[in-house]
Short mmCIF file of C-alpha atoms and ligand atoms in Angstrom, two decimals:
data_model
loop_
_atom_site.label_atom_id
_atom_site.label_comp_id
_atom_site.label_asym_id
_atom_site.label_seq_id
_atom_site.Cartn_x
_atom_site.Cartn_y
_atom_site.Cartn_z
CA UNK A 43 -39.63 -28.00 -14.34
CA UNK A 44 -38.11 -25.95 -17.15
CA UNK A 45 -38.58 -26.45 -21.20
CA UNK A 46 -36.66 -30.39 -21.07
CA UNK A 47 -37.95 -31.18 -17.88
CA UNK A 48 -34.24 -31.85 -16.04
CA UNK A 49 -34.05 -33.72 -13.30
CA UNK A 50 -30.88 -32.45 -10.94
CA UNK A 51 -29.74 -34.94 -8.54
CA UNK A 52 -27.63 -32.95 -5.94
CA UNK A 53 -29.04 -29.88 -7.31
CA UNK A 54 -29.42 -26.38 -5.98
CA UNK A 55 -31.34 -23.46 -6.69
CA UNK A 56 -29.94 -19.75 -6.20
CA UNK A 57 -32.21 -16.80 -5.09
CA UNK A 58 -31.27 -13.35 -5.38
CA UNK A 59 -34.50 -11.00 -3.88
CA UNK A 60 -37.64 -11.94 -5.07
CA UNK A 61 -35.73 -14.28 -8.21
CA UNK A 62 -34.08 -17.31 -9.11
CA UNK A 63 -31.01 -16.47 -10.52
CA UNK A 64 -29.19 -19.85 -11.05
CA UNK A 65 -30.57 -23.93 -11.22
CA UNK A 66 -27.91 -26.54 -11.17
CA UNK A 67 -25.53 -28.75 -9.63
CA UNK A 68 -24.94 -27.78 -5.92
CA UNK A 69 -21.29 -27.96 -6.43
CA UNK A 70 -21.61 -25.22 -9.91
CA UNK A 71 -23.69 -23.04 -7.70
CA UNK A 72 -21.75 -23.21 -4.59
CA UNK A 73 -18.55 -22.08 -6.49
CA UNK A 74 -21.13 -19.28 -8.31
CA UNK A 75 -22.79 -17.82 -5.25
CA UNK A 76 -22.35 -17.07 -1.31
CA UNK A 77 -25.61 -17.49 0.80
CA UNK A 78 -26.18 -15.45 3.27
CA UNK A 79 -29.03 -18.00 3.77
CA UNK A 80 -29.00 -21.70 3.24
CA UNK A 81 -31.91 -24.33 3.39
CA UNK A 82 -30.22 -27.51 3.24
CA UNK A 83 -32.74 -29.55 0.85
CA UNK A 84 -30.80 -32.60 0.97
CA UNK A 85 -32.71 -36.09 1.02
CA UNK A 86 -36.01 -33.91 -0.26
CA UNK A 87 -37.66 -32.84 -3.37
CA UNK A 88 -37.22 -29.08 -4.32
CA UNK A 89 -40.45 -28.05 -7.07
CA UNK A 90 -41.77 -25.13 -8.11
CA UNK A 91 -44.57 -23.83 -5.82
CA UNK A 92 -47.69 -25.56 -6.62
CA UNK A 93 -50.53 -23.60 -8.40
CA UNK A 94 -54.11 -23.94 -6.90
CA UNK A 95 -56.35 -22.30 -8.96
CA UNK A 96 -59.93 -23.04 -7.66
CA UNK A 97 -59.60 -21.94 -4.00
CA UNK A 98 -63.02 -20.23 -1.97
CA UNK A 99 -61.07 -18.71 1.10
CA UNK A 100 -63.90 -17.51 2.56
CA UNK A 101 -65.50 -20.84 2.75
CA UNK A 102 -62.86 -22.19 4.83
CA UNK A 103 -64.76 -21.58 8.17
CA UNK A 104 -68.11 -23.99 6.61
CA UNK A 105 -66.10 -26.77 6.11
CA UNK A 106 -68.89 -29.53 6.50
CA UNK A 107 -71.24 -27.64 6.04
CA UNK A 108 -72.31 -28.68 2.80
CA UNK A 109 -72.19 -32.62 3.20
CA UNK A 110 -74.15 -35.17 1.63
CA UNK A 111 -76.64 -32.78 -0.95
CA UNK A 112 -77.26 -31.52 -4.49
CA UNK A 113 -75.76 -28.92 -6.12
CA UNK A 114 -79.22 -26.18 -5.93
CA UNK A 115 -79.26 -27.40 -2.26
CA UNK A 116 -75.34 -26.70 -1.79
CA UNK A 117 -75.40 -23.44 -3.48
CA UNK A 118 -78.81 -22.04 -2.78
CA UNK A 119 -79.00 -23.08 1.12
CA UNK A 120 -76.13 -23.87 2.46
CA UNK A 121 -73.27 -21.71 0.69
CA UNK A 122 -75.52 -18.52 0.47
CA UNK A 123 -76.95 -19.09 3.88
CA UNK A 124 -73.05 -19.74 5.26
CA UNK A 125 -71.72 -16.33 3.37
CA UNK A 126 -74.95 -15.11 5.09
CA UNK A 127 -73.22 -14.88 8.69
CA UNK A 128 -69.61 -13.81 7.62
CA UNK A 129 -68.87 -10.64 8.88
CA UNK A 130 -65.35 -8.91 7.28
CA UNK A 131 -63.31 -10.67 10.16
CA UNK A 132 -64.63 -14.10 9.86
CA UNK A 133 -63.60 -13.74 5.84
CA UNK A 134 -60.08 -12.44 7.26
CA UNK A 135 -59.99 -15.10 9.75
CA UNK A 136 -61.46 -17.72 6.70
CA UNK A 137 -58.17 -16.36 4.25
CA UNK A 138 -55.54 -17.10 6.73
CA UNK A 139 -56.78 -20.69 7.75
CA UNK A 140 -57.34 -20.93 4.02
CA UNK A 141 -53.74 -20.32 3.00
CA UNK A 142 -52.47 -21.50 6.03
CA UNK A 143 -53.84 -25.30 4.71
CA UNK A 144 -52.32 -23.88 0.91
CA UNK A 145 -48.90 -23.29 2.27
CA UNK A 146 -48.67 -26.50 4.43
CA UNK A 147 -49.72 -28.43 1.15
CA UNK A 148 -46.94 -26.62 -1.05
CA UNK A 149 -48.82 -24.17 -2.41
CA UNK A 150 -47.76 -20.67 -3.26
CA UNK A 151 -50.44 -19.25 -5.79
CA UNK A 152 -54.37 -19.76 -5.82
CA UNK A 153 -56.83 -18.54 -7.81
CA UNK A 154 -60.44 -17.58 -5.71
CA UNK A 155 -62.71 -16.95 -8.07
CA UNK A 156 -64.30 -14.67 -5.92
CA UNK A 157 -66.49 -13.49 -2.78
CA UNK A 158 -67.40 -10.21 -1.20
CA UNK A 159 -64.37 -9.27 0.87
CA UNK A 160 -61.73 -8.77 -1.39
CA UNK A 161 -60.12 -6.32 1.00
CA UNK A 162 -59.93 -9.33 3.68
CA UNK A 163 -58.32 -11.33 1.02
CA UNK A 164 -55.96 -9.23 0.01
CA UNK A 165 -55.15 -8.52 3.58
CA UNK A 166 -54.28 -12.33 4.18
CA UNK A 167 -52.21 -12.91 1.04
CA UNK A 168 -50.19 -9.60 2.69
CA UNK A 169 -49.57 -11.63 5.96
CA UNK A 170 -49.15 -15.17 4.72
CA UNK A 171 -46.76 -14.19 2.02
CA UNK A 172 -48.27 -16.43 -0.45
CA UNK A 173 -49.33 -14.95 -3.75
CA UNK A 174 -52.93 -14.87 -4.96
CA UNK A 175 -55.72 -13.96 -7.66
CA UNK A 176 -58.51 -12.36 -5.86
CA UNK A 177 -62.22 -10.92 -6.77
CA UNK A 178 -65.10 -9.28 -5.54
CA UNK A 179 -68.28 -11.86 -7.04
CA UNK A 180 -70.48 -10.48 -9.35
CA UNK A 181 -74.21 -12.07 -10.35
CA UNK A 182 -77.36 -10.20 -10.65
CA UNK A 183 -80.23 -13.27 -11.44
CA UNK A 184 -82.12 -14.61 -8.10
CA UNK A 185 -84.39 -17.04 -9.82
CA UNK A 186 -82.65 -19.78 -12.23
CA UNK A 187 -84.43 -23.42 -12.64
CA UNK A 188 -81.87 -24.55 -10.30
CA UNK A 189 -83.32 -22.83 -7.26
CA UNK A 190 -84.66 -19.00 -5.89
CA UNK A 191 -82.43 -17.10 -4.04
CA UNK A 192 -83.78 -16.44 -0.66
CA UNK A 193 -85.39 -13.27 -0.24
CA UNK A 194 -82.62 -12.02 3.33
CA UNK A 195 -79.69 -12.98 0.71
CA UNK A 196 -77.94 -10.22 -0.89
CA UNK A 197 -79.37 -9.28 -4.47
CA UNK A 198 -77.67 -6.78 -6.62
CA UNK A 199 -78.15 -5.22 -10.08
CA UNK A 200 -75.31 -5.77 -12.88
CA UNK A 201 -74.43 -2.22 -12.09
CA UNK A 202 -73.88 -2.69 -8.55
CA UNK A 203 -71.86 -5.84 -8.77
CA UNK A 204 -69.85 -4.23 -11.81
CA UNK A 205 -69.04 -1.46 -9.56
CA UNK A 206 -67.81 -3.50 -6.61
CA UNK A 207 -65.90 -5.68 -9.15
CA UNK A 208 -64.11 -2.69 -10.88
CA UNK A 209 -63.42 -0.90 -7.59
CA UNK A 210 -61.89 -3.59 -6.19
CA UNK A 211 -59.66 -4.53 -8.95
CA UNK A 212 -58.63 -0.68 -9.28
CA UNK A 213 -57.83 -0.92 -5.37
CA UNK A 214 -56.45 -4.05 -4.77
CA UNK A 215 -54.44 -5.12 -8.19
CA UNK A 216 -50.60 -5.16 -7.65
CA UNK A 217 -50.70 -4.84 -3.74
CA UNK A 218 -48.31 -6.32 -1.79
CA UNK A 219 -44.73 -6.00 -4.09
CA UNK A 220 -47.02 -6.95 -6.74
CA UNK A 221 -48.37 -10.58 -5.01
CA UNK A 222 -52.06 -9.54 -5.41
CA UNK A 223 -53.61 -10.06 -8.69
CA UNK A 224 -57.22 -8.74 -8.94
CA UNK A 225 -59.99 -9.79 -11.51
CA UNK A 226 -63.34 -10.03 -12.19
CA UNK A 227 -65.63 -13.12 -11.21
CA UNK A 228 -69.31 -14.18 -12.02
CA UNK A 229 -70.70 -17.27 -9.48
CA UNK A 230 -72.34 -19.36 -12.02
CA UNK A 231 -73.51 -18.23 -15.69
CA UNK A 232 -76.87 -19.26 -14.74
CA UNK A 233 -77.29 -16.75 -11.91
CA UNK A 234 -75.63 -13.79 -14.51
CA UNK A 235 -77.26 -11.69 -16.88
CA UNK A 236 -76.51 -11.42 -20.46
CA UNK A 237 -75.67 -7.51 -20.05
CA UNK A 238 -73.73 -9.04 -16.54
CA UNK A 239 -71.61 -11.04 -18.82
CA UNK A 240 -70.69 -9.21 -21.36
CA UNK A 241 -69.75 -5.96 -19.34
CA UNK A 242 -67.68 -8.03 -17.45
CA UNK A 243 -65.65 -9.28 -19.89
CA UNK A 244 -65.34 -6.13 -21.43
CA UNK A 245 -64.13 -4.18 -18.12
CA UNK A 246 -62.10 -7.58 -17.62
CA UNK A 247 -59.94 -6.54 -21.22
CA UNK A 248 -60.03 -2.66 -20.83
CA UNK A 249 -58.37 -3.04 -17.34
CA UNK A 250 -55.81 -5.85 -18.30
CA UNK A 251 -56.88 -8.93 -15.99
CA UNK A 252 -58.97 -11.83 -16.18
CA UNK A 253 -62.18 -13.17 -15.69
CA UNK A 254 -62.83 -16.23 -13.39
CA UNK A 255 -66.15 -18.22 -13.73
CA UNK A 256 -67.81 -21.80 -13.08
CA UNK A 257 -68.72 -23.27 -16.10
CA UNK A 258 -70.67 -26.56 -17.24
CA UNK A 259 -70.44 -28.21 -13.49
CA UNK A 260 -72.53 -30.17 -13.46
CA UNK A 261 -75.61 -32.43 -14.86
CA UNK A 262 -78.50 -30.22 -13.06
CA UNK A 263 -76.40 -26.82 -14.31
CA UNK A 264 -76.16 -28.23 -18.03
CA UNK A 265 -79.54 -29.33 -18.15
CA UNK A 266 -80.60 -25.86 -16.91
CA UNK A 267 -78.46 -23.47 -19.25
CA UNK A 268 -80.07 -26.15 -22.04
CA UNK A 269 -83.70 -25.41 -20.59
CA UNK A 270 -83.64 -21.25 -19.97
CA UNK A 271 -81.03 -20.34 -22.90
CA UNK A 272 -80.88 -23.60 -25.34
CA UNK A 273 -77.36 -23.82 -25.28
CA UNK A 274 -74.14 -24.47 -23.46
CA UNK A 275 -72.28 -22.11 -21.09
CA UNK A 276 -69.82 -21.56 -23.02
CA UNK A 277 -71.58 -21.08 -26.35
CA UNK A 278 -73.71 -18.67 -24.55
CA UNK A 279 -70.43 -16.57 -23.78
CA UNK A 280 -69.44 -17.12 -27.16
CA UNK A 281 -72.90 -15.48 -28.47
CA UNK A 282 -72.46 -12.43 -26.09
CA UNK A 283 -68.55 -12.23 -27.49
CA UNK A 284 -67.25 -13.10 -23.85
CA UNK A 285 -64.40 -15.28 -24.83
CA UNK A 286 -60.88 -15.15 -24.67
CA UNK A 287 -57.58 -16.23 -23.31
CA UNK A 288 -58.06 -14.20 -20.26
CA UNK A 289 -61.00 -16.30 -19.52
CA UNK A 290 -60.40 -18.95 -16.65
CA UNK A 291 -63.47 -21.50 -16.34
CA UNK A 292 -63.47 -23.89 -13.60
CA UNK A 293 -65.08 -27.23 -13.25
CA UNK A 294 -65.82 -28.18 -17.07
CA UNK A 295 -66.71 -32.00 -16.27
CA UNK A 296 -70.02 -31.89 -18.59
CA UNK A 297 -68.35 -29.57 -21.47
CA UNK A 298 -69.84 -30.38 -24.39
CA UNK A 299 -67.24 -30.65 -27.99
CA UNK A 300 -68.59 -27.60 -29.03
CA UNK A 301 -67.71 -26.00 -25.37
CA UNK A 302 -63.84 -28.04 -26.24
CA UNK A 303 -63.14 -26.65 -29.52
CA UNK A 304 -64.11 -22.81 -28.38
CA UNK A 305 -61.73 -23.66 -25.38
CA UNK A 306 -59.02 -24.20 -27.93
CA UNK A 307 -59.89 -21.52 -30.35
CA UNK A 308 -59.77 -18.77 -28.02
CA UNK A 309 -57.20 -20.22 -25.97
CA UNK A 310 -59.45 -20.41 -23.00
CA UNK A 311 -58.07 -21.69 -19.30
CA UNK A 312 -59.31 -24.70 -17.62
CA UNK A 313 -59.19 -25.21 -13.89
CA UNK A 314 -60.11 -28.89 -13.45
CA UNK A 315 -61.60 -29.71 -9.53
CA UNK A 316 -61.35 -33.35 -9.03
CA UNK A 317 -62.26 -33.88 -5.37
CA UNK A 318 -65.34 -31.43 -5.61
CA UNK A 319 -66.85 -33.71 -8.89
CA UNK A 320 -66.02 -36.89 -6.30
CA UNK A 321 -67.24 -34.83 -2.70
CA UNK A 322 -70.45 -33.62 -4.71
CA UNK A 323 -71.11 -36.67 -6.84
CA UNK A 324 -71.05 -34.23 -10.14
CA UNK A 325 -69.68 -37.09 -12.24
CA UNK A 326 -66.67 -34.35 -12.95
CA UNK A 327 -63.69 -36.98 -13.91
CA UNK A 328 -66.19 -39.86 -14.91
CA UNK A 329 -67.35 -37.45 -17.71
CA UNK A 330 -64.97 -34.94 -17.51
CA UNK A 331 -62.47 -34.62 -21.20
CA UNK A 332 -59.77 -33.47 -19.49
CA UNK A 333 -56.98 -35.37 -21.24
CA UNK A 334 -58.19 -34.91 -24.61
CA UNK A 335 -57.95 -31.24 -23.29
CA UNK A 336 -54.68 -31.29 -22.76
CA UNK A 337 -53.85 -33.12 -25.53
CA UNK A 338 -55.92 -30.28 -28.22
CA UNK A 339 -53.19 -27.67 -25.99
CA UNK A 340 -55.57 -26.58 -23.74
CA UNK A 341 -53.97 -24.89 -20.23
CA UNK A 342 -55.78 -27.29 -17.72
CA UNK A 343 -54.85 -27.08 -13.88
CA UNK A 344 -55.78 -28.22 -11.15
CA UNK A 345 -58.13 -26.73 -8.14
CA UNK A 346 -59.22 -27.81 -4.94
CA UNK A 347 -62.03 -25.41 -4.42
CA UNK A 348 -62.90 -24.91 -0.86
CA UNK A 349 -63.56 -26.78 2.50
CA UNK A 350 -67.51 -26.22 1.84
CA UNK A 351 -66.82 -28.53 -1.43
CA UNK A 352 -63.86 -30.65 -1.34
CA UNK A 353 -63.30 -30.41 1.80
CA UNK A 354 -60.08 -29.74 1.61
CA UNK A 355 -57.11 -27.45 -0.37
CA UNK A 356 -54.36 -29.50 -0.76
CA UNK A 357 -52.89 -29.78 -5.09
CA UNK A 358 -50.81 -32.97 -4.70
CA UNK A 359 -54.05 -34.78 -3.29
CA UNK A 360 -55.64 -32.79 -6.59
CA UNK A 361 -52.86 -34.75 -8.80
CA UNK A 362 -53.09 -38.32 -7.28
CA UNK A 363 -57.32 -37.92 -7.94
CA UNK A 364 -57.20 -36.43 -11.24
CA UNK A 365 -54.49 -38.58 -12.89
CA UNK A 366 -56.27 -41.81 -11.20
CA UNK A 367 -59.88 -40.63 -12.15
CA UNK A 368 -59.18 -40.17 -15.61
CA UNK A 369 -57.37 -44.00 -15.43
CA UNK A 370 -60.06 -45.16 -14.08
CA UNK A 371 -62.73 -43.64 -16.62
CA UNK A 372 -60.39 -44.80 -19.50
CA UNK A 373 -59.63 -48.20 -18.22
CA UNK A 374 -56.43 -47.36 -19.41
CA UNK A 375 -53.42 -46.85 -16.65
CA UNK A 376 -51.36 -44.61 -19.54
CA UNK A 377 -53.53 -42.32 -19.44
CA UNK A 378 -52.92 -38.69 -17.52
CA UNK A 379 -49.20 -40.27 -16.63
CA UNK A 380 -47.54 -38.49 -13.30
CA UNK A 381 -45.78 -36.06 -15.43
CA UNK A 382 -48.62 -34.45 -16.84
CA UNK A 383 -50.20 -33.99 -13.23
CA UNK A 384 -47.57 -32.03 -12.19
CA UNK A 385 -47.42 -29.90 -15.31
CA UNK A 386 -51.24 -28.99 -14.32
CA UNK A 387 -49.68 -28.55 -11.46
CA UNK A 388 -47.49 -25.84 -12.23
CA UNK A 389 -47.09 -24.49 -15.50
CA UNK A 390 -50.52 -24.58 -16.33
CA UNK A 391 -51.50 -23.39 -13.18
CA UNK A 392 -49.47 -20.74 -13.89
CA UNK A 393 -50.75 -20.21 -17.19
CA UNK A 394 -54.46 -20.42 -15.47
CA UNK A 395 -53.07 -17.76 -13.21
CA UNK A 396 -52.16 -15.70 -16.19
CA UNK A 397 -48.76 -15.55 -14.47
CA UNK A 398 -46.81 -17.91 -16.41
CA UNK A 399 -44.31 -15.11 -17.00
CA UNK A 400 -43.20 -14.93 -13.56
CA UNK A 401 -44.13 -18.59 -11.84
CA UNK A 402 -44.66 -22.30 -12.52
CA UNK A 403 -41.32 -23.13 -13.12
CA UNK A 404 -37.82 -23.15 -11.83
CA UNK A 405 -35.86 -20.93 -13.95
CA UNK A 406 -33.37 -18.67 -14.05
CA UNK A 407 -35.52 -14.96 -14.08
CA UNK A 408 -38.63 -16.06 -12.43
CA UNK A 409 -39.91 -15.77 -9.21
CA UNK A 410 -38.66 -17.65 -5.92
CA UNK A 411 -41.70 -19.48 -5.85
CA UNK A 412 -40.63 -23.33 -4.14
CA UNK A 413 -42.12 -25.90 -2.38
CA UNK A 414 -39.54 -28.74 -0.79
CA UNK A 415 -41.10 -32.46 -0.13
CA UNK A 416 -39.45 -34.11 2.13
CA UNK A 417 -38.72 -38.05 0.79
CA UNK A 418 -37.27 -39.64 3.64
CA UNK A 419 -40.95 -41.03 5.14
CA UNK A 420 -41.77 -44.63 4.51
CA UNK A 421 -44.43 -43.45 1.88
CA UNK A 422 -41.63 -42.07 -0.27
CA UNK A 423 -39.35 -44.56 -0.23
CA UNK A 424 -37.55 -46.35 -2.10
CA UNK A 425 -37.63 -43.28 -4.51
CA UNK A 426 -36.53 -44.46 -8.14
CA UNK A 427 -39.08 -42.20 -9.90
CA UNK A 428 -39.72 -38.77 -7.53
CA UNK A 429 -42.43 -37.64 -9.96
CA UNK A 430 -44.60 -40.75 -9.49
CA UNK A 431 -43.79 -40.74 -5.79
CA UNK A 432 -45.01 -37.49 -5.86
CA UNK A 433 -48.41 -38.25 -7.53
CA UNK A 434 -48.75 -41.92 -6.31
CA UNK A 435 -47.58 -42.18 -3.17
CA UNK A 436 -47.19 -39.41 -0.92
CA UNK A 437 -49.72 -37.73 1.05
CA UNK A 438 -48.57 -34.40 0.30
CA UNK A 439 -48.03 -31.89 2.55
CA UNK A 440 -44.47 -29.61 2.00
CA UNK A 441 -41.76 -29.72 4.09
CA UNK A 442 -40.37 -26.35 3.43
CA UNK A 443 -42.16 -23.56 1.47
CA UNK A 444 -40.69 -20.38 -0.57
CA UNK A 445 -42.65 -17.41 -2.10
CA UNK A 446 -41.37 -14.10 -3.82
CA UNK A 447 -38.14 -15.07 -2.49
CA UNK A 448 -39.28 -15.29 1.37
CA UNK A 449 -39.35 -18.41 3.43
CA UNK A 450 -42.88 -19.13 4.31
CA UNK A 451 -42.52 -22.63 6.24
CA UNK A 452 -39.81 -23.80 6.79
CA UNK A 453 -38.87 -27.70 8.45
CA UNK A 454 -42.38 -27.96 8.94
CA UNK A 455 -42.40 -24.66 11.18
CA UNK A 456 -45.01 -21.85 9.02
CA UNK A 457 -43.16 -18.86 9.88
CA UNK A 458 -45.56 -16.62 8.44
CA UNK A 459 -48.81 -17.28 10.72
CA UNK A 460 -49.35 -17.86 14.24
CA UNK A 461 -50.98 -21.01 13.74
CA UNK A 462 -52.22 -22.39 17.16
CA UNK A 463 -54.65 -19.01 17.09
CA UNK A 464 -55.23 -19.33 13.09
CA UNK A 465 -56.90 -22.32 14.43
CA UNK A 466 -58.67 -21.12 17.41
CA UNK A 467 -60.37 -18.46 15.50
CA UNK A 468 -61.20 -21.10 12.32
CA UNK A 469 -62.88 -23.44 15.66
CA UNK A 470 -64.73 -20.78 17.58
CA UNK A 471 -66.34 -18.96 14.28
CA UNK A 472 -67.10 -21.97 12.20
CA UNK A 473 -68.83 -23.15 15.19
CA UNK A 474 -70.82 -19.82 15.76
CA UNK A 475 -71.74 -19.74 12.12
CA UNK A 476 -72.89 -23.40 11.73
CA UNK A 477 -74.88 -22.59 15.16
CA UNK A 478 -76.19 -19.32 13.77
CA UNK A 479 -76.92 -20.21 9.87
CA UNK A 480 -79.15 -23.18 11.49
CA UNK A 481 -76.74 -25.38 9.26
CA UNK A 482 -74.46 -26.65 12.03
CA UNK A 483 -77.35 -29.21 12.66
CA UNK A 484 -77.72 -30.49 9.24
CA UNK A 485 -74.79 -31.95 9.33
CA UNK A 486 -74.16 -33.58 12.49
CA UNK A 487 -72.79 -37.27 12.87
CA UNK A 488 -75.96 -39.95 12.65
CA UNK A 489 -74.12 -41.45 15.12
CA UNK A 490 -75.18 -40.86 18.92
CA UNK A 491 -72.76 -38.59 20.47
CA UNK A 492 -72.06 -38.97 24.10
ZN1 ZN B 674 -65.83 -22.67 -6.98
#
């Protein structure tokens, strides 16, 4: 993944610290450079770290919770009733399950667009060793015509959620040798104030980061921005002169071609969520224009969103959905080919990020940032084209993962995480908080269980 795409057979990538320094043939770099380290790679796929960047960490612990209703239902009840019960551990807890799933999948940088312990998150991206945009959620509207915030929820003014926001990003931006990014985030633009908006854009600029939002998600969401402000999300931002290239906007399946050309305008980043439009029935890659996105040069990626959602984080399961979704709405196989998928993938996840000068690619310069597949499972084989293995027929899931230069997982071993009790805290607090939000019972199997 560098600017002609090479594909090294019996290639070999050199780290030095935190950086690639060398990409070749094994034999070039093995006369170059002595390892004091060597992962032997052979029979497997080495990429650049995959790039999530739609990922709720601290919804990892509801994963269920959400099945089988509507959007105002899904937000309004059970996502606000869910954050309802997380205390600051749970959201730790939530953050390390979270990126435990991440690394296992090949991921090494995600995007959360936001909840209300950025501290947590911050903590987790310190332990796991993956890197990460985090930030504390801003909205300040409790009554939209999608549904009325309940009354025990948390409601804040602009100026309290702008403080949060700013506080957070002035505590938390650059921690961890610099593998903590911190922006702003609004929920939804119908839950956000005009004054909401706009501040937060311009505090986003002044301080140098970005601004993470969900945009145009769905039917019920369109319809409603059409009905309280007669216009688009995005030509509402563009009325309140919210719009830029540090902009990331997630979702986008009902963006109108007004909504397309300001994305390419203003050079505005796309993170595209294919299993949430399928888990959610939003109609996201049935009416999503994602390819003729891509092909106008907007940066569209890919994002999983959470396990309240999806239900799951995992970006090559993201590639094999979005590149056969938008076949399938097309009726035309050539359509979002393999290649593309994993350029979402990468370097425009990493231009999502806003990180593309440091990750997305292997190159010479740029962060360690690898994920290794390993091809010798019957799913892989024979391989004569890796890429469309990679999309087609594998079930993901990385053999060996690298971030910042450090080995995260590696044979299938996470090194990083204790993983038998990442798991017994994700089972014994999702269960309290589906008992305790009332929501555990919503959701139950209709089958008799004995
Ligand atoms: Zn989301």
């Amino acid at each position: 993944m560098d600017p002609t795409r090479r594909i090294v057979s019996d290639g070999a990538v050199a780290i030095e610290g935190s950086r690639i320094v060398a990409v070749g043939k094994t034999e070039e770099i093995e006369s170059f450079f002595q390892a004091d380290k060597i992962i032997d790679a052979a029979g497997k796929l080495v990429m650049p770290g995959l790039v999530d960047t739609h990922v709720h960490n601290s919804q990892q612990l509801g994963r269920g919770l959400c099945d089988g209703c509507d959007l105002p239902v899904h937000l309004f009840e059970r996502l606000y009733g869910y954050e309802q019960q997380l205390s600051e551990e749970d959201a730790y807890w939530a953050a390390i399950n979270c990126q435990l799933e991440m690394i296992r999948a090949g991921t090494t940088c995600f995007v959360d667009p936001g909840n209300y312990f950025p501290d947590q998150m911050a903590r987790a991206i310190g332990e796991s060793g993956m890197r990460g945009v985090i930030a504390r959620i801003a909205f300040d509207v409790h009554s939209t015509p999608m549904g009325e915030l309940s009354s025990h929820l948390r409601r804040e003014t602009a100026d309290e959620a702008l403080g949060h926001a700013e506080a957070a990003v002035r505590r938390l931006d650059g921690l961890h040798d610099g593998r903590v990014r911190t922006w702003f985030g609004l929920r939804v633009l119908a839950v956000c104030s005009d004054d909401l908006i706009r501040r937060a854009k311009a505090r986003a600029d002044d301080l140098g980061v970005g601004l993470a939002l969900h945009a145009s998600e769905s039917r019920d969401e369109v319809v409603a921005a059409r009905v309280k402000f007669g216009m688009h999300d995005l030509e509402r931002m563009d009325v309140l002169g919210a719009l830029g290239p540090n902009l990331l906007v997630i979702h986008m399946g009902w963006a109108s071609p007004r909504e397309i050309a300001l994305c390419v305008r203003h050079d505005i980043k796309v993170s595209c969520s294919p299993s949430a439009g399928y888990r959610l029935g939003m109609g996201s890659m049935e009416f999503g224009r994602f390819p003729e996105m891509l092909e106008l040069g907007v940066s569209v990626s890919l994002g999983s969103d959470s396990a309240m959602s999806s239900n799951f984080v995992d970006v090559v399961r993201q590639m094999n959905l979005a590149a056969g979704g938008a076949k399938s709405q097309r009726l035309d196989p050539s359509v979002l080919p393999p290649e593309t998928a994993i350029e979402m993938a990468t370097l425009h996840g990493a231009r999502c990020a806003l990180w593309s000068d440091e990750i997305g690619s292997l190159e010479p310069g740029k962060r360690a940032d690898i994920a290794i597949f390993d091809t010798r499972k019957p799913e892989w084989q024979p391989v004569l084209n890796p890429i469309a293995n990679l999309v087609f027929a594998a079930r993901g899931g990385a053999d060996t993962v690298v971030c910042n230069g450090e080995v995260l997982m590696e044979n299938g071993l996470v090194l990083t995480i204790d993983e038998e009790r990442a798991l017994l805290e994700s089972q014994t607090r999702g269960r309290r908080i589906a008992r305790e939000s009332g929501l555990g019972a919503k959701v139950m199997p209709k089958w008799p269980v004995e």
